[in-house]
Amino acid sequence: MSTPSPTTPAPPRSPLHSILYDGVSLRYLNQRLLPTELRYQTVLDADGAAAAVAAMEVRGAPAIALLGCLAVALELKGGRGPRGDPEALVEFVEERMGRVRDARPTAVNVGRETERLKGEMRAWMDREPAVSEGELRDRAIAHLEALLQKDVEDNRRIGSHGARHIAQRLQGGSRATLLSHCNTGSLATAGYGTALGVVRALHSEGRVARLLCTETRPFLQGARLTALEMLHEGVPTTLIADSAAAAAIRERGVHAVVVGADRIAANGDTANKIGTYSLAVAALHHGVPFYVAAPSSSWDPNVPNGASIPIEERPERELTELQGVRVAPHGIDVWNPAFDVTPHELITGGIVTEFGVFRPEELRHALGGR
Ligand code: MRU
């Protein structure tokens, strides 16, 4: 592994927090500037959150949801929205969360959190018909603010379930070589991470020989973000080109591929960063278990299968340019989907959630109603 170039700052000693929230102000780490610059920026409301998400300054399905939820909490705290009418408040919350949800259509977490909050608010109104708008507002704020801590706790559970599952399949006390894609760590969540949470948990038990981290074209979440997080954590990590993944699986003794999810359909088909599907095909060919690690809020019982998941297509220039420099001829046709769908039958290791590791066909039973 090569040493960082002199222009790359040493990884910070404090954990990388994607979102900072103190109940009064909301700030996010601008991920477009990493790894060369660590800059936190302020968000005042749902429109600001939606703009940061659309610009990919905050990315990763759980981090997107948290930024949106906390921006709406701030709006509610600041007295925005209808006064005196509980039902109108529910509609206001839905409209504000919808701004963030629509900024990137594939990740389902904002939509799922909206449904959960609406359900809670309606249940409070049913149980206590005399509940005031002010009381409902306070409870909605508390619900939204609690999500930051809940995300870290869920990630830790995902990490320990996944680590146990993988460790049980290793020979004796041997250490695992893992392969992951995109960034699913602290930067993509409130902290710790999902697929990288599994890596972290295994590493804390001394069971990681090496993580192979794909660069993740075209946005380079692997090269810019995962590499930074893993350097910071001291996890032995090797950066590879996306196109080296199949060869790496065959030649570097990979024990498991672990990725995140933006949306898991009812049948377990999973949308994740473009390139995930090819990794699953390569893993199956080589008999390597393929895991998806995600919180239950990534499971969408409303879409029956992967074909119904909307796939975001990003601007052409993300492929025709590299850091502002043109690399493809003008006039070339471009297809730039941000995500692809991995069919559930390729998810051979299992789907790792905060409630345990499930086969795709077990999800409906395991997560239905949660
Ligand atoms: O386009 P991105 O960077 O938002 O894509 C992120 C991913 O695909 C992640 O794997 C997914 O959101 C899970 S992050 C815990």
Coordinates of C-alpha atoms and ligand atoms in Angstrom, one line a residue:
M1 CA 0.0 0.0 0.0
S2 CA 1.5 3.4 -1.0
T3 CA 1.8 6.3 1.5
P4 CA -0.5 9.3 1.2
S5 CA 0.9 12.0 -1.2
P6 CA 2.2 15.2 0.5
T7 CA -0.8 17.1 -0.6
T8 CA -3.2 14.7 1.2
P9 CA -3.6 15.8 4.8
A10 CA -3.1 13.1 7.5
P11 CA -6.5 11.6 8.4
P12 CA -8.0 13.6 11.3
R13 CA -7.7 12.0 14.8
S14 CA -11.3 12.6 15.7
P15 CA -14.0 10.5 14.1
L16 CA -15.4 11.8 10.8
H17 CA -18.9 13.0 11.5
S18 CA -21.1 13.5 8.5
I19 CA -23.6 15.5 10.5
L20 CA -23.3 17.7 13.5
Y21 CA -26.5 18.6 15.4
D22 CA -26.8 20.3 18.8
G23 CA -30.5 21.0 18.8
V24 CA -30.0 24.6 17.7
S25 CA -27.8 24.3 14.6
L26 CA -27.3 21.6 11.9
R27 CA -24.0 21.2 10.0
Y28 CA -22.8 18.7 7.5
L29 CA -19.4 17.7 6.3
N30 CA -19.1 18.6 2.6
Q31 CA -18.2 15.2 1.2
R32 CA -17.4 16.6 -2.3
L33 CA -14.3 18.3 -0.8
L34 CA -12.9 15.2 0.8
P35 CA -10.2 14.0 1.3
T36 CA -8.4 17.2 0.7
E37 CA -10.5 19.6 2.7
L38 CA -12.6 19.2 5.9
R39 CA -15.3 21.8 5.7
Y40 CA -18.6 21.8 7.7
Q41 CA -21.5 23.8 6.3
T42 CA -24.7 25.0 7.8
V43 CA -28.2 23.9 6.8
L44 CA -31.2 26.0 7.9
D45 CA -34.1 24.1 6.5
A46 CA -35.4 21.2 4.3
D47 CA -34.7 23.2 1.1
G48 CA -31.1 23.6 2.2
A49 CA -30.9 19.9 3.0
A50 CA -32.3 19.0 -0.4
A51 CA -29.8 21.2 -2.2
A52 CA -26.9 19.6 -0.3
V53 CA -28.2 16.2 -1.1
A54 CA -28.8 16.9 -4.8
A55 CA -25.2 18.3 -5.0
M56 CA -23.9 15.1 -3.4
E57 CA -22.3 17.2 -0.6
V58 CA -24.1 14.7 1.7
R59 CA -24.6 11.3 0.3
G60 CA -25.2 7.7 1.5
A61 CA -28.9 6.7 2.1
P62 CA -28.9 7.0 6.0
A63 CA -27.0 10.3 6.1
I64 CA -29.4 11.8 3.5
A65 CA -32.3 10.7 5.6
L66 CA -30.8 12.1 8.8
L67 CA -30.0 15.5 7.3
G68 CA -33.5 15.8 6.0
C69 CA -35.1 14.7 9.3
L70 CA -33.0 17.1 11.4
A71 CA -33.6 20.0 9.0
V72 CA -37.3 19.4 9.4
A73 CA -36.8 19.2 13.2
L74 CA -35.1 22.6 13.1
E75 CA -38.0 24.1 11.0
L76 CA -40.5 22.8 13.6
K77 CA -38.4 24.2 16.4
G78 CA -38.3 27.5 14.7
G79 CA -42.1 27.7 14.6
R80 CA -42.5 27.1 10.9
G81 CA -45.6 25.5 9.5
P82 CA -49.3 25.7 10.5
R83 CA -50.2 26.7 14.0
G84 CA -53.1 25.3 15.9
D85 CA -54.1 22.5 13.5
P86 CA -52.6 19.1 14.2
E87 CA -53.7 17.5 10.9
A88 CA -52.2 20.4 8.9
L89 CA -48.9 19.9 10.9
V90 CA -48.8 16.2 9.7
E91 CA -49.2 17.5 6.1
F92 CA -46.5 20.1 6.6
V93 CA -44.0 17.5 7.8
E94 CA -44.8 15.3 4.9
E95 CA -44.3 18.1 2.4
R96 CA -41.0 19.2 4.0
M97 CA -39.5 15.7 4.1
G98 CA -40.7 15.2 0.5
R99 CA -38.3 18.0 -0.6
V100 CA -35.4 15.9 0.6
R101 CA -36.8 12.6 -0.6
D102 CA -37.2 13.9 -4.1
A103 CA -33.7 15.2 -4.3
R104 CA -32.4 11.7 -5.0
P105 CA -35.1 9.1 -5.8
T106 CA -33.4 5.7 -5.3
A107 CA -32.7 5.8 -1.5
V108 CA -35.8 5.0 0.4
N109 CA -34.8 6.0 3.9
V110 CA -36.2 9.5 3.9
G111 CA -39.6 8.2 2.6
R112 CA -39.6 5.4 5.2
E113 CA -38.8 7.8 8.1
T114 CA -41.6 10.1 6.8
E115 CA -44.1 7.2 6.9
R116 CA -43.0 6.2 10.4
L117 CA -43.3 9.7 11.7
K118 CA -46.7 10.3 10.1
G119 CA -47.8 7.0 11.6
E120 CA -46.6 8.1 15.0
M121 CA -48.3 11.5 14.7
R122 CA -51.6 10.0 13.6
A123 CA -51.4 7.4 16.4
W124 CA -50.9 10.2 19.0
M125 CA -53.9 12.0 17.6
D126 CA -56.0 8.9 17.7
R127 CA -55.0 8.0 21.3
E128 CA -55.4 11.6 22.5
P129 CA -58.0 13.4 20.3
A130 CA -57.4 16.6 22.3
V131 CA -53.6 16.7 21.7
S132 CA -52.6 20.2 20.8
E133 CA -50.6 21.2 17.7
G134 CA -47.9 22.4 20.0
E135 CA -47.7 19.1 21.9
L136 CA -47.7 17.2 18.6
R137 CA -44.9 19.5 17.3
D138 CA -42.8 18.8 20.3
R139 CA -43.2 15.0 20.0
A140 CA -42.4 15.1 16.3
I141 CA -39.2 17.1 17.1
A142 CA -38.2 14.6 19.8
H143 CA -38.9 11.7 17.4
L144 CA -36.7 13.2 14.6
E145 CA -33.9 14.2 17.0
A146 CA -33.7 10.7 18.4
L147 CA -32.9 9.3 15.0
L148 CA -29.3 10.4 15.1
Q149 CA -28.5 8.2 18.1
K150 CA -30.7 5.4 16.9
D151 CA -28.8 5.3 13.6
V152 CA -25.4 4.8 15.4
E153 CA -27.0 2.1 17.6
D154 CA -28.5 0.3 14.6
N155 CA -25.2 0.4 12.8
R156 CA -23.4 -1.1 15.7
R157 CA -26.0 -4.0 15.8
I158 CA -25.6 -4.4 12.0
G159 CA -21.8 -4.5 12.5
S160 CA -21.9 -7.2 15.2
H161 CA -24.5 -9.4 13.5
G162 CA -22.5 -9.3 10.2
A163 CA -19.1 -9.8 11.9
R164 CA -20.4 -12.9 13.8
H165 CA -21.9 -14.3 10.6
I166 CA -18.7 -13.9 8.6
A167 CA -16.4 -15.0 11.5
Q168 CA -18.3 -18.2 11.9
R169 CA -17.4 -19.1 8.3
L170 CA -13.7 -18.4 8.7
Q171 CA -11.4 -21.4 9.4
G172 CA -10.3 -21.5 13.0
G173 CA -9.0 -18.1 14.1
S174 CA -8.1 -16.9 10.6
R175 CA -8.6 -13.4 9.4
A176 CA -10.9 -12.3 6.6
T177 CA -10.1 -10.5 3.3
L178 CA -13.1 -8.5 2.5
L179 CA -14.2 -6.5 -0.5
S180 CA -16.5 -3.4 -0.3
H181 CA -17.9 -0.9 -2.7
C182 CA -18.7 2.8 -2.5
N183 CA -18.7 4.4 1.0
T184 CA -21.0 3.0 3.7
G185 CA -19.1 4.2 6.8
S186 CA -19.4 7.1 9.2
L187 CA -19.7 9.5 6.4
A188 CA -22.7 7.7 4.9
T189 CA -24.5 7.4 8.3
A190 CA -24.6 9.1 11.7
G191 CA -21.4 7.2 12.5
Y192 CA -19.9 3.7 12.4
G193 CA -21.5 2.6 9.1
T194 CA -23.4 -0.4 7.7
A195 CA -21.2 -2.5 5.4
L196 CA -18.1 -0.7 6.8
G197 CA -19.7 -1.2 10.2
V198 CA -19.3 -4.9 9.6
V199 CA -15.7 -4.3 8.6
R200 CA -15.1 -2.2 11.7
A201 CA -16.7 -4.8 14.0
L202 CA -14.5 -7.6 12.5
H203 CA -11.4 -5.4 12.7
S204 CA -12.1 -4.6 16.4
E205 CA -11.9 -8.4 17.0
G206 CA -8.6 -8.7 15.0
R207 CA -10.3 -10.6 12.3
V208 CA -9.6 -8.5 9.2
A209 CA -6.6 -9.3 7.2
R210 CA -7.4 -6.7 4.5
L211 CA -10.2 -4.7 3.0
L212 CA -10.2 -4.3 -0.7
C213 CA -11.9 -1.0 -1.5
T214 CA -13.2 -0.2 -5.0
E215 CA -12.5 3.4 -6.2
T216 CA -16.2 3.6 -7.2
R217 CA -16.3 5.5 -10.4
P218 CA -17.5 8.0 -11.3
F219 CA -17.9 9.8 -8.0
L220 CA -15.0 8.0 -6.3
Q221 CA -16.7 7.4 -3.0
G222 CA -14.3 4.5 -2.4
A223 CA -11.1 6.3 -3.3
R224 CA -12.0 9.6 -1.6
L225 CA -14.1 8.5 1.4
T226 CA -13.7 4.9 2.3
A227 CA -10.0 5.0 1.9
L228 CA -9.9 8.0 4.2
E229 CA -12.1 6.4 6.8
M230 CA -10.2 3.1 6.8
L231 CA -6.8 4.9 7.1
H232 CA -8.2 6.8 10.1
E233 CA -9.4 3.5 11.6
G234 CA -6.2 1.7 10.9
V235 CA -7.9 -1.0 8.9
P236 CA -5.4 -2.5 6.4
T237 CA -6.9 -1.4 3.1
T238 CA -6.0 -1.7 -0.6
L239 CA -7.6 0.6 -3.1
I240 CA -8.5 -1.1 -6.4
A241 CA -10.0 0.1 -9.7
D242 CA -13.6 -1.0 -10.1
S243 CA -12.5 -3.0 -13.1
A244 CA -10.0 -4.9 -10.9
A245 CA -12.7 -6.3 -8.7
A246 CA -13.3 -9.7 -10.4
A247 CA -9.5 -10.3 -10.6
A248 CA -9.2 -9.3 -7.0
I249 CA -11.9 -11.8 -5.9
R250 CA -10.1 -14.5 -7.8
E251 CA -6.5 -13.7 -6.9
R252 CA -6.6 -12.0 -3.5
G253 CA -8.4 -14.7 -1.6
V254 CA -11.6 -12.7 -0.8
H255 CA -13.7 -14.4 1.9
A256 CA -16.8 -12.1 1.6
V257 CA -18.1 -9.1 -0.4
V258 CA -20.0 -6.7 1.8
V259 CA -22.0 -3.7 0.4
G260 CA -24.7 -1.3 1.5
A261 CA -28.1 -0.6 0.1
D262 CA -30.2 2.4 -1.0
R263 CA -33.4 0.4 -1.2
I264 CA -34.2 -3.3 -0.7
A265 CA -37.4 -4.4 -2.4
A266 CA -39.9 -6.6 -0.7
N267 CA -38.4 -9.7 -2.3
G268 CA -34.8 -8.8 -1.4
D269 CA -33.6 -7.4 -4.7
T270 CA -31.3 -4.6 -3.7
A271 CA -30.4 -1.2 -5.3
N272 CA -27.0 0.0 -4.5
K273 CA -24.1 2.0 -6.0
I274 CA -23.6 1.3 -9.7
G275 CA -21.1 -1.6 -10.0
T276 CA -22.6 -3.6 -7.1
Y277 CA -24.4 -6.0 -9.5
S278 CA -21.2 -6.9 -11.3
L279 CA -19.5 -7.6 -7.9
A280 CA -22.4 -10.0 -7.0
V281 CA -22.0 -11.8 -10.4
A282 CA -18.3 -12.1 -9.9
A283 CA -18.7 -13.3 -6.2
L284 CA -21.2 -15.9 -7.3
H285 CA -18.9 -17.2 -10.0
H286 CA -16.1 -17.6 -7.5
G287 CA -18.3 -19.0 -4.7
V288 CA -17.7 -16.0 -2.4
P289 CA -20.6 -15.0 -0.1
F290 CA -22.1 -11.7 -1.0
Y291 CA -23.7 -9.7 1.9
V292 CA -25.9 -6.6 1.9
A293 CA -25.7 -4.6 5.2
A294 CA -28.5 -2.0 5.8
P295 CA -30.9 -0.8 8.4
S296 CA -34.5 -2.0 8.3
S297 CA -35.4 1.5 7.0
S298 CA -33.8 0.6 3.7
W299 CA -36.3 -2.2 3.2
D300 CA -39.3 -1.0 1.1
P301 CA -42.2 -3.4 1.4
N302 CA -44.1 -1.2 -1.1
V303 CA -42.0 -2.2 -4.1
P304 CA -42.4 -5.9 -4.9
N305 CA -39.0 -6.3 -6.7
G306 CA -36.0 -4.5 -8.1
A307 CA -37.6 -3.7 -11.4
S308 CA -39.9 -1.3 -9.5
I309 CA -37.1 0.7 -7.8
P310 CA -36.5 4.1 -9.4
I311 CA -32.9 4.4 -10.5
E312 CA -31.4 7.8 -10.4
E313 CA -29.5 8.9 -13.6
R314 CA -26.8 11.5 -13.0
P315 CA -25.5 14.2 -15.3
E316 CA -23.3 13.2 -18.3
R317 CA -20.4 15.4 -17.2
E318 CA -19.7 13.1 -14.3
L319 CA -18.5 10.6 -16.9
T320 CA -17.2 13.0 -19.6
E321 CA -15.1 15.0 -17.2
L322 CA -12.6 14.2 -14.4
Q323 CA -12.3 16.9 -11.8
G324 CA -13.4 19.5 -14.4
V325 CA -11.1 18.2 -17.2
R326 CA -12.8 16.8 -20.3
V327 CA -11.8 13.2 -20.9
A328 CA -14.4 12.1 -23.5
P329 CA -15.1 13.6 -26.9
H330 CA -18.0 16.1 -27.2
G331 CA -21.0 14.5 -28.8
I332 CA -20.6 11.0 -27.3
D333 CA -23.8 9.4 -26.0
V334 CA -23.6 8.8 -22.2
W335 CA -25.6 6.6 -19.8
N336 CA -24.8 7.4 -16.1
P337 CA -27.1 5.5 -13.7
A338 CA -26.0 6.1 -10.1
F339 CA -27.3 2.7 -8.9
D340 CA -28.0 -0.8 -10.1
V341 CA -30.1 -3.7 -8.8
T342 CA -28.6 -6.9 -7.6
P343 CA -31.2 -9.7 -7.9
H344 CA -31.9 -11.4 -4.5
E345 CA -30.6 -14.8 -5.6
L346 CA -27.1 -13.3 -5.9
I347 CA -27.2 -12.2 -2.2
T348 CA -25.8 -15.5 -1.0
G349 CA -24.3 -14.4 2.3
G350 CA -27.4 -12.7 3.5
I351 CA -29.0 -9.3 4.3
V352 CA -27.5 -7.9 7.5
T353 CA -29.9 -5.7 9.5
E354 CA -30.1 -4.4 13.1
F355 CA -32.4 -7.4 13.8
G356 CA -30.0 -10.1 12.4
V357 CA -28.8 -11.7 9.2
F358 CA -31.6 -12.9 6.9
R359 CA -31.9 -14.7 3.6
P360 CA -33.7 -12.4 1.1
E361 CA -36.8 -14.6 1.2
E362 CA -37.0 -14.2 5.0
L363 CA -37.2 -10.4 5.0
R364 CA -41.0 -10.1 4.7
H365 CA -41.4 -12.2 7.8
A366 CA -38.5 -10.7 9.7
L367 CA -39.1 -7.0 9.0
G368 CA -42.8 -6.8 8.1
G369 CA -44.5 -4.5 10.6
R370 CA -41.3 -3.1 12.0
Ligands
MRU1 O1 -24.5 7.9 -4.6 P1 -24.2 7.6 -3.1 O2 -22.8 7.9 -2.7 O3 -25.3 8.3 -2.2 O4 -24.4 6.1 -3.0 C1 -24.3 5.5 -1.7 C2 -24.4 4.0 -1.8 O5 -24.7 3.4 -2.8 C3 -24.3 3.3 -0.4 O6 -23.9 2.0 -0.6 C4 -25.7 3.3 0.3 O7 -26.3 4.6 0.2 C5 -25.6 2.8 1.7 S1 -24.7 3.9 2.7 C6 -24.7 3.3 4.3

